[in-house]
Amino acid sequence: MKQILLFTFFIIIANTSIAQKITISGYVREQGSKESLANVAVAIPNLKIGTQTNNYGFYSLTISNTETLELVFSMLGYQSEKRNVRANNSQQIDIELKVKSTDLKEVIVNAERQNFVSESEQMSVVSVPIKQIKDIPALLGEKDVLKVLQLMPGVQKGREGSAGLYVRGGGPDQNLLILDDAVVYNANHLFGFFSVFNGDALKSVEMTKGGFPARFGGRLSSVIEMQMKEGNKEKIHGEAGIGLLSSRVTLEGPLKKNVSSFLFSARRSYADAVLKPIAGGDFPTMYFYDLNMKVNYDFGQKNKLYLSGYFGRDVFDFQENSKVRDSQESNGFNWGNATTTLRWNHLFNQKLFSNTSLIFTNYNFKVYNEETTDKGFYSLAYSSGIRDFTLKSDLDFLPSSQHAIRTGILLTAHRFTPSALILVDARTDTSGIKKNATDALETALYAEDVWHVNEKITVNAGLRLSNFNVNSKKYFNLEPRFSGAYRLPNHLAIKASYARMNQYIHLLSNSGLGLPTDLWVSATDKIPPQTSQQIAIGIAKDFPDKNLSLTVETYYKKMDNIIGYKEGASFLLLEFGPDAQKTSEVDWQENVTSGKGKAYGMEIMLQRKVGRLKGWFGYTLSWIKHQFAEINDGKEFAPRYDRRHDLSIVSTYQLKPKITLSATWVYGTGNRLTIPLASSRLVGHTNVDNSVNTQVSYYGERNSFQAAAYHRLDLGVQFHKQKKRGERTWEVSIYNAYNRVNPFYYDSGQVYNASSGNNENKLYRKGLFPVVPSVSYSFKF
């Protein structure tokens, strides 16, 4: 009912005539494919007003009646378009922008290029062009969206090779990953070494680290919004690639020319297919795959329909037959995501645009071990899953050039199925064993307004009301949001933001590796939702003559009700094995405790987006502290991912039209770890195996040890060749070019000290990836 009233209210207002006002609106698309373009700057320079297209390429400007005016459409990577318009009546103007061709000449940027675009929307926002992602060297040639985002200031990586994101002191569960409006819960392939997002299927990637608009909610630290391509509406187009780890193919084209199109993109690894014949039958089955699909239909200016989906899975299966023990054993992992989104765009009139989505999301994993011996059969099944059904509706209302109002509603029905089960002698002891399911309903209502107060001041103010019902517990929370910018002369702007966030789901992890055994669980009557408050202040400075932009931001974030395992606890505290005598199941709530955290720091980013040399320099100085009553004796401690310094230098250089060079260098303070400080042997103590010497380790405060610093150099070169049927590209890259042994974990051992005559403990740093060369081939047609 509330949403119906909101629709009615805005329709009435939008159709109310405004004296001597006209509205110019339309869609901006890419020439040659008819792909809609988001975030295109649409400006009227002589009036010093402007706006941006939304995610579906729609824009609207309401101005005073005038004889003629000049409209300017501009976007990075596209040729600007100008239109002279007789503005004596409201009208629709659709534009197609042409992709810029390769050019080795320096690009001179107009000093007024963004003076009329809202700076407040850029607070703590990072946008990475897909083309740039594909130019950056990567491990085994696998272009990875999330690993490129790790190179941005304020974003830290987990361990070596991990695709996990730690944004402004938050954990990996505090990032909202959205693919065509659908939430993706586990973004990892191969235990976190690669992400599930195939760059060939993506149109845009944007990360928000702070100053969150009211339309986003449900996470504390970041929002990563990704849009899939719609598909070429004019002609069949394809792209394929072959690498050392996997191959991929993408196909797009019209179903009905200029009206309907499709996109299909697939990727699969094949390490097992290559190595299994060499290693023999005992080599495990191990692979991942993902599929992206999308179709759309344009019913005219008023209505557009989109259906998109993502489906991916990882499989690791180990089979063993023992003739000596006359036993058979099977164990392994499998996990995967599935999302489906049905979206309807409707244009009520030139000032009112709506998007309504029906969304299905499912994530599940299973870790299993089964064995048949002369003692019988036992099975260990360790699983978890989330299933969501979501209805989401958003309205964009643009009453004038000074206001851009957005409002919407969201309803999500969650089903959580965390479970840890052991079945012993399953032939007689399996009755009544079921997964415990928790159902919850999450709702939200929001409104926000981007207000251009005058030529110097822009404000984005909003409010979000969120509600979470689980069992008999109901949580209601108000989330105020604010960001603003004040423009000064000489292309300088001062920015500030405040955001309160609530998160109603938790990720239980004690590995820090982003393994599938990490559990997504719901807030309950015992475990409250996580909350955070973040303030940020920054400056932005453009240097048009050098094509450079500089941003400096400082932030402080306070987090409450974050959870962690109690000392010595884990989810799988169960008796298992062929000799186990009982079937067990654990309530995860008994093993966790709630606490608080804080994070603060400074971020610097110097970026160059145009010209032969492109890239950025990013630096983060940060502090993170956690405190739990039942961990570390209640004292404050630094979490594993607390890094004082984090530095990245990324560059691509177009040496010739056919040759592109790239390099990345990263440096980070070592992770925090908890290691044994000393050990001793208990003589005379009898172990399970009847030995009489037991070594006992003694630990200090949590994460009191700091690992060695992390640094790495990656290099790459691409050779392009244009042919009649498309472009061919060979790429050679080197990961960890100077063979740095970065710590993946530490092992301890005893070394005899001749001077003291005693054995002493010594730590050994263990790396994961040495220097790794790779070669890949891709072609477009």
PDB file of N, CA and C in Angstrom, residues 40 43 69 141 181 321 344 432 533 643 668 691 718 730:
ATOM      1  N   VAL A  40      26.520   8.796 -17.944  1.00  0.00           N
ATOM      2  CA  VAL A  40      26.925   9.754 -18.966  1.00  0.00           C
ATOM      3  C   VAL A  40      26.584  11.158 -18.478  1.00  0.00           C
ATOM      4  N   ALA A  43      24.908  17.863 -20.040  1.00  0.00           N
ATOM      5  CA  ALA A  43      25.070  19.218 -19.508  1.00  0.00           C
ATOM      6  C   ALA A  43      24.581  20.278 -20.501  1.00  0.00           C
ATOM      7  N   LEU A  69      19.371  26.142 -27.087  1.00  0.00           N
ATOM      8  CA  LEU A  69      20.398  25.801 -26.109  1.00  0.00           C
ATOM      9  C   LEU A  69      21.263  24.692 -26.694  1.00  0.00           C
ATOM     10  N   GLY A 141      46.813 -15.111 -15.956  1.00  0.00           N
ATOM     11  CA  GLY A 141      46.084 -14.450 -17.022  1.00  0.00           C
ATOM     12  C   GLY A 141      44.597 -14.310 -16.784  1.00  0.00           C
ATOM     13  N   ASP A 181      21.080  -6.381  -9.902  1.00  0.00           N
ATOM     14  CA  ASP A 181      20.148  -6.280  -8.776  1.00  0.00           C
ATOM     15  C   ASP A 181      20.143  -7.501  -7.868  1.00  0.00           C
ATOM     16  N   ASN A 321      40.518 -45.917  -3.141  1.00  0.00           N
ATOM     17  CA  ASN A 321      40.233 -47.326  -2.867  1.00  0.00           C
ATOM     18  C   ASN A 321      41.481 -47.966  -2.278  1.00  0.00           C
ATOM     19  N   TRP A 344      11.732  -4.776 -14.990  1.00  0.00           N
ATOM     20  CA  TRP A 344      10.822  -4.024 -15.857  1.00  0.00           C
ATOM     21  C   TRP A 344      11.090  -2.542 -15.675  1.00  0.00           C
ATOM     22  N   GLY A 432      15.516 -38.990  11.372  1.00  0.00           N
ATOM     23  CA  GLY A 432      15.357 -37.736  12.092  1.00  0.00           C
ATOM     24  C   GLY A 432      16.468 -36.734  11.875  1.00  0.00           C
ATOM     25  N   GLN A 533      28.551   3.203  12.033  1.00  0.00           N
ATOM     26  CA  GLN A 533      28.442   4.617  11.710  1.00  0.00           C
ATOM     27  C   GLN A 533      29.781   5.050  11.123  1.00  0.00           C
ATOM     28  N   ARG A 643      46.297  -3.611   8.582  1.00  0.00           N
ATOM     29  CA  ARG A 643      47.531  -3.262   7.893  1.00  0.00           C
ATOM     30  C   ARG A 643      47.754  -1.770   8.026  1.00  0.00           C
ATOM     31  N   GLY A 668      52.288  -4.030   1.193  1.00  0.00           N
ATOM     32  CA  GLY A 668      51.405  -3.948   2.348  1.00  0.00           C
ATOM     33  C   GLY A 668      52.093  -4.439   3.608  1.00  0.00           C
ATOM     34  N   SER A 691      51.727 -42.837  23.311  1.00  0.00           N
ATOM     35  CA  SER A 691      53.013 -42.190  23.526  1.00  0.00           C
ATOM     36  C   SER A 691      52.957 -41.437  24.844  1.00  0.00           C
ATOM     37  N   GLN A 718      50.626  -6.951 -24.152  1.00  0.00           N
ATOM     38  CA  GLN A 718      49.594  -7.436 -25.060  1.00  0.00           C
ATOM     39  C   GLN A 718      49.958  -7.050 -26.488  1.00  0.00           C
ATOM     40  N   TRP A 730      47.348 -11.533 -28.228  1.00  0.00           N
ATOM     41  CA  TRP A 730      48.196 -12.416 -27.439  1.00  0.00           C
ATOM     42  C   TRP A 730      48.674 -11.633 -26.217  1.00  0.00           C
TER      43      TRP A 730
END
